[in-house]
Amino acid sequence: MTGLTGHPFETGLDKSAANFAPLTPVSFLARAAGSFGASLAIIDGERRITYADLYRRCRRLASALGRRGVGRLDTVAILASNIPEMIEAHFAVPMLGGVLNPLNTRLDAATLAFSLRHGEAKVLIVDRDHAPLVAQVVALLDEPPLMIDVPAPSAATAIPGAVDYETFLSEGDPDYAWPGPDDEWQSLCLLYTSGTTGDPKGAVYSHRGAYLQALGNAVTFGVSQDSVYLWTLPMFHCSGWSYPWAIVAAGGTQVCLRKVEPARIFRLIAEHGVTHLCGAPILLSMLVHAPPEDRVPFRQTVRCATGGAAPTSTILRAMEAMGFAVTHLYGATETYGPGTACVKGADDLTEAERYGRMARQGVALTTVEDLMVMDPATRAPIPRDGRTIGEIAMRGNTVMKGYLKNPDATGRTLAGGWYHSGDLAVWHPDGTVEIKDRAKDIIISGGENISSLEVEEVLSRHPAVMLAAVVARPDATWGETPCAFIELRPDGPGATETELVAFCREHLARFKVPKTIVFGPLPKTATGKIQKFVLRAQAQAI
């Protein structure tokens, strides 16, 4: 360091193998296998995998990939449900120094083909359940990557031209001496965002970021060696919010789930003593509205983390009644998933105050360096008054390195040394942030700002409403007015437009009440978020 040459604290105190190693989440598995190798790492139906077995399998996969020509910073893509092989890929590819690209199983073939070309994948690991989709993808590629076929219970026919997964593993060395990263800033994962316009952007994660995010999640969510984590969150989404690494870091057990079905979720929770699960708000809604015959009682309290739009008080109350303790998180693909968490408030809150606080996005995770709600124009922090609206920004080791091959988008998103979320929020005196809307979702009616989230919260309290989404609709007089799209509960009392408008007038200022209400199924993204850009287009056409 300048000015410190020759200083006693800078002389003879050098980095060596004894006191420094690049941070990598792969080390979590090496430790787990050495410390409690006989402990159960993964449950998948009747299948059981111990930590010792998991480590051997991951080393075989890494070794086999290397023998097939995959090297440092080469991309290995995987298209799979929440199966053990997806967990194995999250350790084996980084072991080799490669970059893992988990692909969204719910995207169309053209988008997946773009991702494979853009990321230059040399290998594609495929869950056979998705063979028809892969056939469409391969038809769009001039040079398909080496394909590895993972058998699935419901798909008997092998993928043409692909190597069987277990056969491929047999090519590898179970004692492979994995090199790990040359530097902890080395790229580890490539995650494509599901953008609403243009081509997807590929967020790049580092070994250091993944290591710290995993630990931050484990601390925030209270994960330990006794934890049993059920995979209700897609592992392709932000690498499962880094939980493939976080659960291994703690030495817990992961329970795989190919398809999110309420009846199966309740059964697995009871059967395996599940303690933790994550998911988008749509998951909570599915559990709450599951018919009585699908519900299996369980004794333990299950910690449930959810991201996306804040859960409504109705959903929170129903989840608690079933035995779930809900934690609201906030983040993005660009922040390795969760960047903030809503921590417990004071004990003397009323029920309404408690649910209101639980819906906040909360405070920064331990491993996030800094969180701010800023004035978008000046990038100065806004007052912590709970009223002034600004943009959420974060910075630290758990912010992506940037977008692959997209310096312009990287520069805009990471401008001024901050990750700019595009989410508008207020900052409370206690340091918690509360999202009011996406910048593009604020409705400006007659010069007044209307939070679509506020209107949705009120609509969701109606006993007939299962899901509500509110967007702006052009209005000749007011510029914009709220337009509500409603998905009714199949077993509910039903509701008319007149009834819902009257209900809103009881709980909202008159200018915030929707002028238009549309009934029907709501379009959702691959991760269960409501596609407001689709609804905005529909509102424009009404």
XYZ file of C-alpha atoms in Angstrom:
542
model
C 0.000 0.000 0.000
C 1.212 3.552 -0.772
C 2.964 5.062 2.227
C 3.095 1.761 4.111
C 6.090 0.121 2.440
C 8.284 -1.266 5.149
C 5.625 -0.933 7.841
C 5.766 -3.809 10.372
C 2.173 -4.806 9.562
C 3.031 -5.036 5.868
C 6.409 -6.747 6.076
C 6.902 -10.484 6.456
C 3.142 -11.022 6.728
C 2.414 -12.356 3.273
C -0.396 -14.448 1.868
C 0.328 -18.170 1.697
C -1.544 -21.439 1.433
C -1.562 -21.503 5.216
C -3.471 -18.248 5.708
C -5.348 -17.494 2.492
C -7.614 -19.322 0.046
C -9.932 -17.859 -2.580
C -13.489 -18.052 -1.296
C -15.593 -20.618 -3.170
C -18.849 -22.369 -2.221
C -17.322 -25.651 -3.382
C -15.375 -25.706 -0.109
C -18.671 -26.147 1.761
C -19.107 -29.594 0.221
C -15.510 -30.651 0.882
C -15.979 -29.708 4.545
C -19.367 -31.431 4.816
C -18.050 -34.673 3.316
C -15.069 -34.659 5.659
C -16.959 -33.654 8.789
C -20.250 -35.539 8.520
C -20.006 -37.693 5.413
C -22.591 -40.211 6.612
C -25.236 -37.517 7.132
C -28.086 -37.265 4.663
C -27.487 -34.575 2.058
C -30.326 -35.188 -0.423
C -33.710 -36.907 -0.426
C -35.333 -37.549 -3.806
C -38.325 -39.865 -3.575
C -36.915 -43.223 -2.459
C -33.388 -42.125 -3.240
C -30.971 -41.060 -0.483
C -27.562 -39.422 -1.000
C -25.106 -38.873 1.849
C -22.585 -36.060 1.926
C -19.751 -38.496 1.212
C -21.633 -39.844 -1.816
C -22.499 -36.336 -3.017
C -18.869 -35.258 -2.879
C -17.748 -38.337 -4.821
C -20.415 -37.816 -7.463
C -19.557 -34.154 -7.887
C -15.869 -34.962 -8.249
C -16.708 -37.604 -10.854
C -18.811 -35.105 -12.809
C -16.121 -32.428 -12.674
C -13.456 -34.923 -13.740
C -15.573 -36.313 -16.589
C -16.315 -32.806 -17.889
C -12.595 -32.035 -17.831
C -11.801 -35.192 -19.768
C -14.347 -34.126 -22.385
C -12.524 -30.845 -22.911
C -14.362 -28.512 -20.540
C -11.856 -26.117 -18.989
C -11.571 -22.941 -16.962
C -14.398 -20.463 -17.721
C -16.095 -22.808 -20.185
C -19.881 -22.781 -19.863
C -21.893 -25.840 -18.847
C -25.655 -25.324 -19.139
C -28.301 -27.362 -17.374
C -32.026 -27.600 -18.087
C -33.607 -29.467 -15.229
C -36.268 -29.526 -12.544
C -35.333 -29.522 -8.853
C -33.480 -32.851 -8.939
C -30.225 -34.063 -7.286
C -28.295 -33.596 -10.522
C -29.079 -29.865 -10.405
C -27.466 -29.675 -6.959
C -24.488 -31.709 -8.203
C -23.973 -29.327 -11.112
C -23.816 -26.353 -8.719
C -20.730 -27.890 -7.141
C -19.105 -29.919 -9.933
C -18.891 -27.195 -12.588
C -17.318 -24.586 -10.243
C -14.952 -27.324 -8.980
C -13.537 -27.512 -12.456
C -13.331 -23.735 -12.763
C -16.162 -23.703 -15.277
C -19.281 -21.512 -15.358
C -22.683 -23.075 -14.692
C -25.660 -21.768 -16.663
C -28.968 -22.973 -15.137
C -31.703 -22.534 -17.744
C -35.319 -21.663 -17.081
C -37.407 -24.733 -17.919
C -40.487 -22.604 -18.599
C -39.033 -20.481 -21.382
C -39.631 -20.977 -25.092
C -37.156 -22.723 -27.381
C -35.986 -19.548 -29.147
C -35.064 -17.847 -25.863
C -33.201 -20.921 -24.631
C -31.354 -21.218 -27.931
C -30.288 -17.578 -27.599
C -28.965 -18.253 -24.094
C -26.941 -21.274 -25.229
C -25.422 -19.329 -28.121
C -24.765 -16.181 -26.112
C -23.253 -18.086 -23.189
C -21.278 -20.339 -25.573
C -22.258 -23.501 -23.714
C -19.988 -26.477 -24.464
C -22.197 -28.938 -22.589
C -25.944 -29.141 -21.907
C -27.159 -31.374 -19.081
C -30.827 -32.215 -19.689
C -33.501 -33.567 -17.376
C -35.366 -35.993 -19.639
C -38.705 -34.511 -18.511
C -37.818 -31.577 -20.755
C -36.756 -33.629 -23.803
C -39.488 -32.255 -26.126
C -38.413 -28.692 -25.369
C -34.740 -29.575 -25.892
C -35.545 -31.083 -29.282
C -36.994 -27.714 -30.337
C -33.944 -25.882 -28.957
C -31.433 -28.123 -30.702
C -33.233 -27.614 -34.018
C -32.439 -23.883 -33.719
C -28.707 -24.372 -33.086
C -26.070 -24.685 -35.808
C -23.686 -26.489 -33.441
C -25.470 -28.137 -30.505
C -23.344 -28.675 -27.388
C -22.511 -32.091 -25.959
C -25.724 -33.286 -24.320
C -25.953 -35.362 -21.148
C -29.271 -37.094 -20.477
C -30.602 -37.374 -16.902
C -33.354 -40.048 -16.737
C -36.755 -39.056 -15.366
C -39.486 -41.288 -13.899
C -42.134 -40.140 -16.366
C -39.965 -40.082 -19.518
C -38.767 -43.489 -20.687
C -37.225 -42.565 -24.042
C -33.615 -41.395 -23.989
C -32.680 -38.108 -25.633
C -31.244 -38.856 -29.093
C -27.503 -38.270 -29.343
C -27.084 -37.603 -25.619
C -24.811 -39.413 -23.167
C -26.493 -41.068 -20.187
C -25.728 -39.119 -16.993
C -24.625 -42.085 -14.877
C -22.541 -43.441 -17.757
C -20.916 -40.024 -18.045
C -20.160 -39.993 -14.305
C -18.440 -43.366 -14.624
C -15.859 -41.671 -16.863
C -14.798 -39.431 -13.970
C -12.490 -39.878 -10.992
C -14.233 -39.940 -7.549
C -10.960 -38.714 -6.013
C -10.495 -35.911 -8.523
C -8.218 -33.204 -7.073
C -10.288 -30.224 -8.122
C -8.371 -27.009 -8.746
C -11.060 -24.530 -7.763
C -10.868 -20.888 -8.859
C -7.606 -19.112 -9.614
C -9.152 -16.079 -7.964
C -12.344 -15.635 -5.941
C -13.497 -12.983 -8.432
C -13.516 -15.711 -11.095
C -16.898 -16.263 -12.717
C -18.988 -19.088 -11.304
C -22.533 -18.859 -12.689
C -24.402 -17.277 -15.571
C -28.069 -16.485 -14.907
C -30.250 -14.995 -17.622
C -32.901 -12.494 -16.566
C -36.381 -12.923 -17.991
C -36.594 -9.473 -19.511
C -39.912 -8.207 -20.848
C -38.365 -6.611 -23.931
C -35.323 -7.468 -26.015
C -32.941 -10.366 -25.467
C -32.329 -11.700 -21.954
C -29.339 -10.304 -20.067
C -26.858 -12.735 -18.527
C -25.943 -11.821 -14.950
C -22.528 -13.196 -13.983
C -21.786 -14.373 -10.438
C -18.369 -14.825 -8.799
C -17.092 -17.518 -6.424
C -16.702 -14.869 -3.712
C -20.234 -13.565 -4.174
C -21.801 -17.028 -4.126
C -19.847 -18.004 -0.999
C -20.939 -14.908 0.894
C -24.531 -15.006 -0.357
C -24.852 -18.609 0.824
C -23.641 -17.667 4.294
C -25.835 -14.573 4.385
C -28.886 -16.681 3.538
C -28.006 -19.329 6.114
C -27.673 -16.710 8.860
C -30.819 -14.808 7.860
C -32.997 -17.898 7.463
C -31.678 -19.740 10.516
C -30.349 -22.773 8.631
C -28.417 -25.384 10.647
C -27.339 -29.021 10.470
C -30.826 -29.995 11.697
C -32.550 -28.122 8.874
C -34.548 -29.936 6.196
C -35.033 -27.726 3.140
C -37.780 -28.473 0.598
C -37.126 -27.329 -2.964
C -40.306 -25.382 -3.786
C -38.249 -22.573 -5.365
C -36.882 -23.287 -8.885
C -33.141 -23.897 -8.716
C -32.770 -22.232 -12.097
C -33.948 -18.964 -10.515
C -30.895 -17.065 -9.192
C -29.282 -20.484 -8.581
C -32.069 -21.192 -6.126
C -31.199 -17.980 -4.229
C -27.845 -19.721 -3.480
C -29.545 -22.314 -1.247
C -27.873 -25.307 -2.998
C -24.696 -23.944 -1.408
C -26.251 -22.530 1.788
C -27.806 -25.813 2.940
C -24.553 -27.668 2.321
C -22.640 -24.969 4.220
C -24.852 -25.680 7.233
C -24.837 -29.451 6.747
C -28.615 -29.692 6.345
C -30.728 -31.949 4.143
C -32.267 -30.972 0.799
C -35.538 -32.551 -0.316
C -36.029 -32.501 -4.087
C -39.354 -31.760 -5.744
C -39.881 -32.069 -9.487
C -43.216 -30.279 -9.601
C -44.839 -27.785 -7.244
C -48.097 -29.405 -6.170
C -49.724 -28.426 -2.844
C -50.745 -31.979 -1.944
C -47.202 -33.258 -2.458
C -45.694 -30.300 -0.600
C -47.860 -30.913 2.470
C -47.034 -34.636 2.384
C -43.283 -34.065 2.141
C -43.364 -31.492 4.951
C -45.010 -34.040 7.253
C -43.026 -37.064 6.058
C -39.537 -35.569 6.247
C -39.978 -32.965 8.976
C -39.308 -30.086 6.576
C -38.184 -26.953 8.438
C -37.523 -24.485 5.608
C -38.810 -23.676 2.133
C -38.809 -20.694 -0.239
C -40.946 -19.466 -3.078
C -42.653 -16.636 -4.892
C -45.939 -15.266 -3.463
C -47.834 -17.529 -5.867
C -46.558 -20.514 -3.829
C -48.080 -19.094 -0.651
C -51.346 -18.502 -2.479
C -51.372 -22.112 -3.739
C -50.822 -23.481 -0.233
C -53.431 -21.224 1.341
C -56.055 -22.109 -1.261
C -55.289 -25.843 -1.356
C -58.439 -27.909 -0.781
C -58.744 -29.592 2.642
C -58.168 -33.056 1.175
C -54.695 -31.974 -0.042
C -53.530 -30.804 3.373
C -51.554 -33.092 5.654
C -51.057 -31.901 9.242
C -47.532 -31.397 10.566
C -46.262 -30.596 14.047
C -43.241 -28.415 13.365
C -43.246 -24.730 12.432
C -42.004 -24.365 8.865
C -40.023 -21.246 8.043
C -41.122 -19.943 4.659
C -39.185 -17.227 2.824
C -40.897 -15.421 -0.006
C -39.756 -12.783 -2.473
C -41.461 -10.637 -5.064
C -44.560 -8.625 -4.208
C -45.244 -8.332 -0.494
C -47.646 -10.994 0.816
C -51.046 -9.573 1.685
C -52.225 -9.602 5.292
C -54.826 -12.196 4.273
C -52.151 -14.572 2.989
C -49.877 -13.983 5.996
C -52.688 -14.695 8.448
C -53.682 -17.899 6.628
C -50.073 -19.139 6.387
C -49.515 -18.630 10.105
C -52.711 -20.522 10.885
C -51.375 -23.513 8.919
C -48.037 -23.569 10.772
C -45.786 -21.461 8.522
C -43.617 -18.575 9.750
C -43.219 -16.248 6.770
C -40.166 -14.068 6.149
C -40.403 -11.502 3.377
C -37.227 -11.110 1.307
C -36.310 -8.767 -1.516
C -33.699 -8.967 -4.226
C -33.078 -9.703 -7.881
C -31.097 -11.935 -10.207
C -28.450 -9.207 -10.142
C -28.073 -9.558 -6.338
C -27.840 -13.378 -6.182
C -31.447 -13.420 -5.024
C -32.262 -11.965 -1.583
C -30.542 -8.717 -0.638
C -32.851 -7.668 2.188
C -35.017 -9.412 4.769
C -37.869 -8.221 6.935
C -36.694 -8.736 10.513
C -38.900 -9.158 13.574
C -40.447 -5.949 14.877
C -41.429 -4.828 18.334
C -43.516 -7.138 20.498
C -46.205 -4.561 21.303
C -47.529 -4.140 17.764
C -51.185 -4.646 16.966
C -52.034 -7.401 14.513
C -52.540 -4.870 11.702
C -49.211 -3.186 12.517
C -47.408 -6.523 12.657
C -48.704 -7.663 9.271
C -47.960 -4.244 7.819
C -44.368 -4.489 9.015
C -44.018 -8.079 7.741
C -44.863 -6.802 4.267
C -41.856 -4.466 4.245
C -38.751 -5.416 2.322
C -36.705 -4.916 5.503
C -33.005 -4.376 6.043
C -29.867 -5.535 4.258
C -28.598 -9.080 4.693
C -25.449 -9.393 6.803
C -23.359 -9.939 3.685
C -24.675 -6.907 1.766
C -22.183 -4.062 2.124
C -24.622 -1.184 1.824
C -28.292 -0.455 1.172
C -29.775 2.911 0.308
C -32.993 4.432 -0.947
C -31.812 7.219 -3.219
C -33.116 10.131 -5.186
C -32.819 8.755 -8.766
C -31.781 12.163 -10.101
C -29.091 13.077 -7.564
C -28.199 9.608 -6.147
C -28.377 11.149 -2.694
C -30.120 9.268 0.128
C -33.728 10.275 0.681
C -35.016 11.168 4.172
C -35.872 8.217 6.422
C -39.375 9.519 6.984
C -41.498 6.670 5.628
C -43.061 9.046 3.083
C -40.490 10.275 0.564
C -40.172 7.914 -2.405
C -36.822 6.961 -3.923
C -35.100 4.060 -5.694
C -33.633 1.066 -3.835
C -29.911 0.661 -4.426
C -27.382 -1.849 -3.101
C -23.694 -2.543 -3.322
C -21.242 -5.135 -2.108
C -19.820 -8.561 -2.847
C -23.225 -10.081 -3.529
C -23.984 -7.840 -6.486
C -23.295 -9.455 -9.869
C -20.040 -8.823 -11.718
C -22.132 -7.471 -14.583
C -24.010 -8.628 -17.685
C -22.145 -10.939 -20.051
C -21.108 -9.193 -23.282
C -23.292 -6.192 -22.449
C -21.153 -3.319 -21.129
C -23.825 -0.686 -21.780
C -26.451 -2.411 -19.659
C -23.817 -3.167 -17.017
C -22.803 0.477 -16.906
C -26.385 1.664 -16.491
C -27.291 -0.868 -13.821
C -24.106 -0.436 -11.772
C -23.742 3.321 -12.315
C -22.043 5.390 -9.629
C -20.900 2.378 -7.627
C -24.435 1.158 -6.871
C -26.782 -1.510 -8.194
C -29.893 0.379 -9.334
C -32.963 -1.793 -8.810
C -35.657 0.267 -10.525
C -37.884 -0.350 -7.493
C -39.443 2.655 -5.775
C -39.623 2.619 -1.982
C -39.804 4.682 1.173
C -37.187 4.484 3.922
C -38.485 4.203 7.460
C -36.792 5.723 10.534
C -35.857 2.217 11.748
C -33.862 1.602 8.559
C -36.340 -0.723 6.860
C -37.280 -0.166 3.243
C -40.805 -0.593 1.904
C -41.444 -0.893 -1.793
C -44.222 1.250 -3.152
C -43.901 0.136 -6.764
C -41.670 -0.541 -9.699
C -40.794 2.764 -11.325
C -42.791 1.726 -14.381
C -45.786 0.571 -12.288
C -46.568 3.800 -10.447
C -49.929 5.135 -11.657
C -50.135 8.920 -12.008
C -53.765 9.996 -12.021
C -54.576 13.694 -12.169
C -51.105 14.470 -10.852
C -51.491 12.093 -7.881
C -49.217 9.065 -7.473
C -51.061 5.780 -6.860
C -49.187 2.724 -5.655
C -50.456 -0.340 -7.494
C -49.318 -2.452 -4.513
C -51.586 -0.533 -2.149
C -54.623 -1.127 -4.343
C -53.705 -4.803 -4.778
C -53.419 -5.220 -1.007
C -56.962 -3.936 -0.517
C -58.424 -6.069 -3.319
C -56.711 -9.180 -1.922
C -58.592 -8.756 1.360
C -61.884 -9.480 -0.383
C -62.933 -13.082 0.341
C -63.613 -13.795 -3.336
C -60.199 -12.663 -4.608
C -57.293 -15.089 -4.989
C -54.918 -12.840 -6.983
C -55.042 -9.158 -7.908
C -52.836 -7.078 -10.193
C -53.283 -3.376 -10.851
C -51.812 -1.378 -13.738
C -52.345 2.001 -15.355
C -54.972 2.463 -18.053
C -54.943 5.586 -20.244
C -57.696 8.078 -19.391
C -58.649 11.167 -21.393
C -59.452 13.184 -18.278
C -57.009 11.985 -15.619
C -54.107 10.829 -17.770
C -54.136 7.401 -16.119
C -56.502 5.490 -13.843
C -56.091 2.157 -12.052
C -57.169 -0.965 -13.925
C -57.484 -4.128 -11.812
C -57.109 -7.676 -13.119
C -58.680 -10.219 -10.779
C -58.335 -13.987 -10.475
C -61.159 -15.225 -8.264
C -60.937 -18.079 -5.791
C -62.418 -21.205 -7.396
C -64.129 -22.083 -4.119
C -64.955 -18.497 -3.149
C -68.261 -16.622 -2.948
C -67.724 -14.848 -6.256
C -67.787 -11.105 -6.873
C -68.918 -8.582 -9.465
C -67.155 -5.451 -10.650
C -69.653 -3.318 -8.759
C -69.013 -5.226 -5.522
C -65.231 -4.917 -5.780
C -65.381 -1.204 -6.594
C -67.620 -0.653 -3.569
C -65.218 -2.670 -1.411
C -62.270 -0.535 -2.554
C -64.176 2.675 -1.809
C -64.475 1.543 1.802
C -60.690 1.255 2.174
C -59.099 3.643 -0.341
C -59.133 7.293 -1.269
C -61.596 7.773 -4.101
C -58.933 8.614 -6.724
C -57.181 5.280 -5.987
C -60.234 3.099 -6.645
C -59.974 1.082 -9.906
C -62.094 2.483 -12.691
C -61.903 -0.809 -14.608
C -61.914 -4.415 -13.377
C -61.153 -7.435 -15.574
C -61.761 -11.030 -14.423
C -59.764 -14.066 -15.516
C -56.489 -16.010 -15.010
C -53.455 -13.754 -14.562
C -50.390 -14.255 -16.796
C -47.324 -15.294 -14.788
C -43.592 -15.527 -15.359
C -41.646 -18.757 -15.051
C -41.026 -17.970 -11.378
C -44.664 -17.252 -10.560
C -44.578 -13.465 -10.749
C -47.498 -11.741 -12.416
C -46.557 -10.387 -15.843
C -47.636 -6.796 -15.536
C -46.237 -5.864 -18.933
C -48.822 -8.220 -20.467
C -51.572 -6.649 -18.375
C -50.435 -3.132 -19.277
C -50.807 -4.027 -22.966
C -54.275 -5.430 -22.312
C -55.267 -2.311 -20.363
C -54.123 -0.142 -23.265
C -56.480 -2.036 -25.568
C -59.558 -1.845 -23.340
